[in-house]
PDB file of C-alpha atoms in Angstrom:
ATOM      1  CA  UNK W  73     -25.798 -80.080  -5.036  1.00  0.00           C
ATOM      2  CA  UNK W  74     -22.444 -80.605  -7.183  1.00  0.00           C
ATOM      3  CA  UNK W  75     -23.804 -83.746  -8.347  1.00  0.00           C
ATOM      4  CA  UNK W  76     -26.722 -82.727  -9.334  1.00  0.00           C
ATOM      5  CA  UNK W  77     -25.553 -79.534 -11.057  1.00  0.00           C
ATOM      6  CA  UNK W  78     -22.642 -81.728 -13.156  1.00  0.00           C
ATOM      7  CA  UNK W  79     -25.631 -84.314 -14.136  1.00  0.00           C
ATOM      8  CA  UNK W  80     -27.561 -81.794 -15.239  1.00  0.00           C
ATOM      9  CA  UNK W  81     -25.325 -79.160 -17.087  1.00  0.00           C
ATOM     10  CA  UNK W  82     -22.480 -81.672 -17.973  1.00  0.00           C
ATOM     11  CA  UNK W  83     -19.664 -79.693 -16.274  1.00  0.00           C
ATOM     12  CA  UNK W  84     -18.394 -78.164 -12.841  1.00  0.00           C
ATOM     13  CA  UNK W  85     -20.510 -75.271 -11.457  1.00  0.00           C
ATOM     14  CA  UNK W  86     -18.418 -72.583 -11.638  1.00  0.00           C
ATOM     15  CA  UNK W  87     -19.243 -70.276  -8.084  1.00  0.00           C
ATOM     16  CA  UNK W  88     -18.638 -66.758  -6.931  1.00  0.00           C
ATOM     17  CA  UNK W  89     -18.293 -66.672  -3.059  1.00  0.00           C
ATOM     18  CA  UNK W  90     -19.615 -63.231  -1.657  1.00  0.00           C
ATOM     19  CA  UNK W  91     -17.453 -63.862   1.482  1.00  0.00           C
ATOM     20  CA  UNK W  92     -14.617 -64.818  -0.205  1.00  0.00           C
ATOM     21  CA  UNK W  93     -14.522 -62.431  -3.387  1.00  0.00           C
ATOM     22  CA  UNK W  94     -16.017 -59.318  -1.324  1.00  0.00           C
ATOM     23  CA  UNK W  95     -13.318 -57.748   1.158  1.00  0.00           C
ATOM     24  CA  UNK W  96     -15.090 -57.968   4.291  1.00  0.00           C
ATOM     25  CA  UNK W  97     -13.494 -55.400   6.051  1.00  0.00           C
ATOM     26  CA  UNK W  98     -14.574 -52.665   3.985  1.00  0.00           C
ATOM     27  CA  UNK W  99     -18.078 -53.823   2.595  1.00  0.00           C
ATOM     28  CA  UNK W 100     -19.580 -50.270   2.117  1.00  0.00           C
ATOM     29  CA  UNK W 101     -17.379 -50.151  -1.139  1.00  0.00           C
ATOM     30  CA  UNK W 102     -18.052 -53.484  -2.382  1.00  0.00           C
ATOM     31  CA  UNK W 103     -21.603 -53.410  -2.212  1.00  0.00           C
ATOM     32  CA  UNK W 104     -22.471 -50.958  -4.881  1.00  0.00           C
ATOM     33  CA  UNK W 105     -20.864 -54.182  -7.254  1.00  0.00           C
ATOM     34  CA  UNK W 106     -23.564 -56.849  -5.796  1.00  0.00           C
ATOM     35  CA  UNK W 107     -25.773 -56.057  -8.977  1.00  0.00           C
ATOM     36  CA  UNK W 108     -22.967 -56.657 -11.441  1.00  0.00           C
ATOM     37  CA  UNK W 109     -21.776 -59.773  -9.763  1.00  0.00           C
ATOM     38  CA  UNK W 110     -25.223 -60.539 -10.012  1.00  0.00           C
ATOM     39  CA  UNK W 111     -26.233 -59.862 -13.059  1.00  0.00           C
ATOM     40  CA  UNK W 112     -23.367 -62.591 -14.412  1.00  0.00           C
ATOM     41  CA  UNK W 113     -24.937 -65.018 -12.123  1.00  0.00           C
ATOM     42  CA  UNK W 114     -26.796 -68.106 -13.609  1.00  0.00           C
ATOM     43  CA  UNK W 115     -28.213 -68.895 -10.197  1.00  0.00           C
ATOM     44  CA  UNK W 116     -28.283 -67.492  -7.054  1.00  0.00           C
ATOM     45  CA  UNK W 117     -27.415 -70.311  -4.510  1.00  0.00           C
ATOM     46  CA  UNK W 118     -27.599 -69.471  -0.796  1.00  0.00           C
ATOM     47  CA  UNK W 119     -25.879 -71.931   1.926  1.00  0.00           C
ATOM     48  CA  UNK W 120     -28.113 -71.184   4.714  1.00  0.00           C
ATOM     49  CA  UNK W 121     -26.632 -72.362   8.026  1.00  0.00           C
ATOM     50  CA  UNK W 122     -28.641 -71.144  11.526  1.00  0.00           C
ATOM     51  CA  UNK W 123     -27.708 -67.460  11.495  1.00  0.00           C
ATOM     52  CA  UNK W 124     -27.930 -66.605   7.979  1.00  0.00           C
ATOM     53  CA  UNK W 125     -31.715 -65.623   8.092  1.00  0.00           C
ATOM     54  CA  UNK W 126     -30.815 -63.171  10.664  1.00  0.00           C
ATOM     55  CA  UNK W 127     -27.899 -61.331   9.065  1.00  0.00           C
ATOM     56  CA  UNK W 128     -28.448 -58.174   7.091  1.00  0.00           C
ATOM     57  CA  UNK W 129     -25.629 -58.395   4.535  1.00  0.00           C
ATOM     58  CA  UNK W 130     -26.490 -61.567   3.505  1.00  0.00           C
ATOM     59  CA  UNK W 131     -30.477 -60.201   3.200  1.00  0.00           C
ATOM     60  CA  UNK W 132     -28.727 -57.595   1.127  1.00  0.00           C
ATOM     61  CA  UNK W 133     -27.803 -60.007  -1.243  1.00  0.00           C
ATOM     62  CA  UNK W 134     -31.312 -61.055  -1.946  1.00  0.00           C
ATOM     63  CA  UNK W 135     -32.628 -58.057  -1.849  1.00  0.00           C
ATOM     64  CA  UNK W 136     -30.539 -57.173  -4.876  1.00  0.00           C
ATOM     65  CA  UNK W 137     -31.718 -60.132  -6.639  1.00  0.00           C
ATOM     66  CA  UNK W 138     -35.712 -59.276  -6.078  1.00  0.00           C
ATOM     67  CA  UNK W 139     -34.526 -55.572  -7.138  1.00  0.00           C
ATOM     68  CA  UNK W 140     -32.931 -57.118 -10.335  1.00  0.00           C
ATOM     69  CA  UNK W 141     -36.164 -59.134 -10.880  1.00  0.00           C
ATOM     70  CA  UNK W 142     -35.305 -62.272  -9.197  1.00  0.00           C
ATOM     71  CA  UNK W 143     -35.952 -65.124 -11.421  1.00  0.00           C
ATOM     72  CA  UNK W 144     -34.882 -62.926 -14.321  1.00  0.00           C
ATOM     73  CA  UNK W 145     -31.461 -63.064 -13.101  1.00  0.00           C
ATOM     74  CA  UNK W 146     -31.639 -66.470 -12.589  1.00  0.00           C
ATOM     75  CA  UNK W 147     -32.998 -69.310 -10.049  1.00  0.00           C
ATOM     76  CA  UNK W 148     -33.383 -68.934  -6.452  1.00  0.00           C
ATOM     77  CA  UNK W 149     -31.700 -71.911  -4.929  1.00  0.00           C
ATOM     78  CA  UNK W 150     -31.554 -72.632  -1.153  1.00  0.00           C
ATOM     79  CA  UNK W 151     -28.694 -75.007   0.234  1.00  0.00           C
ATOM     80  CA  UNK W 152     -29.142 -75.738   4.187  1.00  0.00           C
ATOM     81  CA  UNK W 153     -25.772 -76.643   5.632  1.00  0.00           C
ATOM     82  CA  UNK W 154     -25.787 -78.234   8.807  1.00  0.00           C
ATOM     83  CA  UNK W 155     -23.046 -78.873  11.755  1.00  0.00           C
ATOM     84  CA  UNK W 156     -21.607 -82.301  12.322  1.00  0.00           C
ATOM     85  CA  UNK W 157     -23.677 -84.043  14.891  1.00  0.00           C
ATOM     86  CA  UNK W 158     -26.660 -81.159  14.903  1.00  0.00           C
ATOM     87  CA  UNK W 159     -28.416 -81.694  11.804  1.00  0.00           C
ATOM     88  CA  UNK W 160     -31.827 -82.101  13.402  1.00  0.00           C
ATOM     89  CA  UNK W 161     -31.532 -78.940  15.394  1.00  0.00           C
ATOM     90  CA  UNK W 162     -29.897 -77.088  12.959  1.00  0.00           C
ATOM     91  CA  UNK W 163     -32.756 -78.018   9.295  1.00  0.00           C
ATOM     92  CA  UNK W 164     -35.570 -77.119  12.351  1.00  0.00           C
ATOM     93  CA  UNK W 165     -33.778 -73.726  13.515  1.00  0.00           C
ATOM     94  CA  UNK W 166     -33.083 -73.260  10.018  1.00  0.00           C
ATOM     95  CA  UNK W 167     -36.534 -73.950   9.047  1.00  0.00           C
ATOM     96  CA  UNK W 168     -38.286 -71.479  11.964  1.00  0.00           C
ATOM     97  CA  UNK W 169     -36.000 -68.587  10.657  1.00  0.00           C
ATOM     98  CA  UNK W 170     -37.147 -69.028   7.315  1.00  0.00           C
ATOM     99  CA  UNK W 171     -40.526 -69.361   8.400  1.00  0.00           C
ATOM    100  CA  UNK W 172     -40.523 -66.397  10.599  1.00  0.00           C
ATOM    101  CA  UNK W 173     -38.393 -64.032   8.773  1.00  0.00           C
ATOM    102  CA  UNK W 174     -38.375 -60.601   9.287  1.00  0.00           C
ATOM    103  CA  UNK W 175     -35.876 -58.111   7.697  1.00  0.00           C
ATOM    104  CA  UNK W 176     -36.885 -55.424  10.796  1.00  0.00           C
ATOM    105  CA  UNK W 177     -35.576 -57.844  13.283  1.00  0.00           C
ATOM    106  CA  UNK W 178     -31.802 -58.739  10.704  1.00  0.00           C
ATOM    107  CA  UNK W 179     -29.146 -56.846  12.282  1.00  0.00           C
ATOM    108  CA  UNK W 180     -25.035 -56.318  11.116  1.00  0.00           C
ATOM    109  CA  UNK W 181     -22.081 -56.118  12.970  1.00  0.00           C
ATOM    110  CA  UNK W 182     -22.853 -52.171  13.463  1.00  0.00           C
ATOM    111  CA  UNK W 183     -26.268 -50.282  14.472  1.00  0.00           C
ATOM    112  CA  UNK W 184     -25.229 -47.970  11.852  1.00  0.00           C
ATOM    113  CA  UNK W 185     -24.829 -50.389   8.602  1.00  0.00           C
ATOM    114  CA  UNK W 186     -28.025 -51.696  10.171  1.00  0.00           C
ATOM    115  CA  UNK W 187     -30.377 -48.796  10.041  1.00  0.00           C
ATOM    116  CA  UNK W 188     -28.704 -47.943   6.832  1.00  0.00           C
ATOM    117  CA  UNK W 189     -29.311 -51.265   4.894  1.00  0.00           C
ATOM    118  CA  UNK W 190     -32.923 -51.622   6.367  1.00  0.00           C
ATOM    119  CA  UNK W 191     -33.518 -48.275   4.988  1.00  0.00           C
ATOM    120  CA  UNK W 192     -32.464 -49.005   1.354  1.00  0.00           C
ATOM    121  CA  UNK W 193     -34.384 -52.215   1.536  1.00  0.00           C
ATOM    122  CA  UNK W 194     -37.249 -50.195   2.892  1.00  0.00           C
ATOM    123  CA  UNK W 195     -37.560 -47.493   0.418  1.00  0.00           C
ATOM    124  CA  UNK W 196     -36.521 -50.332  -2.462  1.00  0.00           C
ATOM    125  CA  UNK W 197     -40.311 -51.984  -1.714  1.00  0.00           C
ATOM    126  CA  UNK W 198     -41.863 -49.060   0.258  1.00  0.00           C
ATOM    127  CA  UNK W 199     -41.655 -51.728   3.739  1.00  0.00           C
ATOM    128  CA  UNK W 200     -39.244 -53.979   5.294  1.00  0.00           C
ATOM    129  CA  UNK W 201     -42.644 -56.284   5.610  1.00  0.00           C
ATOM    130  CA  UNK W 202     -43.393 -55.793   1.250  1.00  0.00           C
ATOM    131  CA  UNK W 203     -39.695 -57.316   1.227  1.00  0.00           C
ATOM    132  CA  UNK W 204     -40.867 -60.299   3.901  1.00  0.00           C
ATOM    133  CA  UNK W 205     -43.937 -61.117   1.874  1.00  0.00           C
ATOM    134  CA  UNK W 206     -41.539 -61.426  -1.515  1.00  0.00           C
ATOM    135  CA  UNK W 207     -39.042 -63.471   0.150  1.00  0.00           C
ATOM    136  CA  UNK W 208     -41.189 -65.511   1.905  1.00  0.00           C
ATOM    137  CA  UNK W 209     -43.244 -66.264  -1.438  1.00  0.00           C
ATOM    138  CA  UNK W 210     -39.872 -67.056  -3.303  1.00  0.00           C
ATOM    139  CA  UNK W 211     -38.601 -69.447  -0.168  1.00  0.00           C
ATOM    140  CA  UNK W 212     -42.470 -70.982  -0.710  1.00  0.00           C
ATOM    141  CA  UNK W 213     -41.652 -71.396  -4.751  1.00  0.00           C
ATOM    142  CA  UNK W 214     -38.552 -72.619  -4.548  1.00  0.00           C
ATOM    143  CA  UNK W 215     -40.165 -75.365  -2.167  1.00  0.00           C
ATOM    144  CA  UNK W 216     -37.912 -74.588   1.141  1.00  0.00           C
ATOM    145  CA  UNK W 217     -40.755 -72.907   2.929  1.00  0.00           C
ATOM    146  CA  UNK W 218     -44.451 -74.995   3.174  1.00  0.00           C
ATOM    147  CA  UNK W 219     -47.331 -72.202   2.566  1.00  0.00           C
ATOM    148  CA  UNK W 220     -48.639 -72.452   5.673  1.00  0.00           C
ATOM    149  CA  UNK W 221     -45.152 -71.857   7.506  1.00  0.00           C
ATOM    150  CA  UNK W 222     -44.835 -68.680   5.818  1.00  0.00           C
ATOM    151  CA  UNK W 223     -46.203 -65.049   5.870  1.00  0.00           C
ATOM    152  CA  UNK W 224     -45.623 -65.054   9.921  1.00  0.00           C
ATOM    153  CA  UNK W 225     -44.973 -61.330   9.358  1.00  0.00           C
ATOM    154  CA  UNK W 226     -47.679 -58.981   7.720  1.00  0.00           C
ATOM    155  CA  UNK W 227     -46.238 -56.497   5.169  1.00  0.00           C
ATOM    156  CA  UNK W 228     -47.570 -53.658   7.914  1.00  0.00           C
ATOM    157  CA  UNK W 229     -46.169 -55.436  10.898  1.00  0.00           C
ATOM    158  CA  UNK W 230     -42.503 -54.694  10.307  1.00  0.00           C
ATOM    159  CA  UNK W 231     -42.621 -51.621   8.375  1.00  0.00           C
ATOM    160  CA  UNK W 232     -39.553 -49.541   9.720  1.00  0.00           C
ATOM    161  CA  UNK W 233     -37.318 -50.522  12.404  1.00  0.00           C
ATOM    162  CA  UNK W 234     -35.301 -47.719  13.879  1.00  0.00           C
ATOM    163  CA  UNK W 235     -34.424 -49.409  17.512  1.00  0.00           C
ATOM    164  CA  UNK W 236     -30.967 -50.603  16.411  1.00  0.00           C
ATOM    165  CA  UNK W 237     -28.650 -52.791  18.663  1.00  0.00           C
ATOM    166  CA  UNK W 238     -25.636 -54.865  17.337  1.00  0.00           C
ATOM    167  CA  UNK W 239     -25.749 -58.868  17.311  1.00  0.00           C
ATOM    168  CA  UNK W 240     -22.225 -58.673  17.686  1.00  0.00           C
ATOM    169  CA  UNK W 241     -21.264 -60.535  14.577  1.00  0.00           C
ATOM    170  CA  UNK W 242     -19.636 -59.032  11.899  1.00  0.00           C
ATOM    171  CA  UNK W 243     -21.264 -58.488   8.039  1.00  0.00           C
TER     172      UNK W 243
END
């Protein structure tokens, strides 16, 4: 990705990391800054490993972008990274959570930050499945997702998910 970023812009990429920049133990205050960090993107470039479909403060992030108006902000860019010695399990796990995302069924470290982020994503595109649909369409653009992998999950089919439960891992 560096390589082909320096060919084409003739200089380093220069790269906010969330995890890094964002204090993690007390994300309910950074959060309200994801549109301003944001908004100064170029790009928004997402290193999807095998969980990240599946954890609801990284689907925050992208449901920021869509709010901001997703390409306006800048391009969608997906990044797989893969473990040493599992990169054929890991691209086809990554793959089938791409392909059957479903914000309803993203959880965070607790039930509450869950039901409360689902809910802002809900009433940000009236369903958790409307968000689906646009993700799954962008993931299709950007050419990570084939057509006819995506769209597993109607926009009625997921369209408030109150049965929270922790995965355990945190934001």
């Amino acid at each position: 990705w560096r390589s082909t970023f320096i060919a084409q812009h003739g200089r380093e990429p220069w790269i906010w990391f969330d995890k890094a920049c964002m204090d993690q133990t007390n994300l309910n205050d950074e959060t309200w800054a994801l549109p301003v960090y944001l908004g100064n993107c170029d790009s928004l470039l997402i290193l999807s490993g095998i969980h990240y479909w599946s954890r609801l403060w990284c689907v925050l992030e992208l449901f920021v972008y869509f709010h901001m108006g997703g390409n306006k902000v800048g391009p969608l860019e997906v990044l797989p990274v893969y473990r040493n010695g599992h990169e054929q399990e890991d691209k086809e796990a990554i793959d089938q959570a791409m392909a059957d995302f479903d914000a309803a069924l993203c959880r965070c470290g607790r039930d509450e930050d869950t039901e409360r982020l689902q809910n802002i994503i809900q009433a940000g595109f009236g369903s958790l499945g409307e968000f689906n649909v646009v993700l799954q369409s962008s993931l299709v653009s950007v050419g990570v997702l084939a057509s006819s992998e995506s769209y597993n999950v109607s926009a009625e089919s997921s369209s408030t998910s109150n049965d929270s439960h922790s995965s355990g891992e945190g934001p």
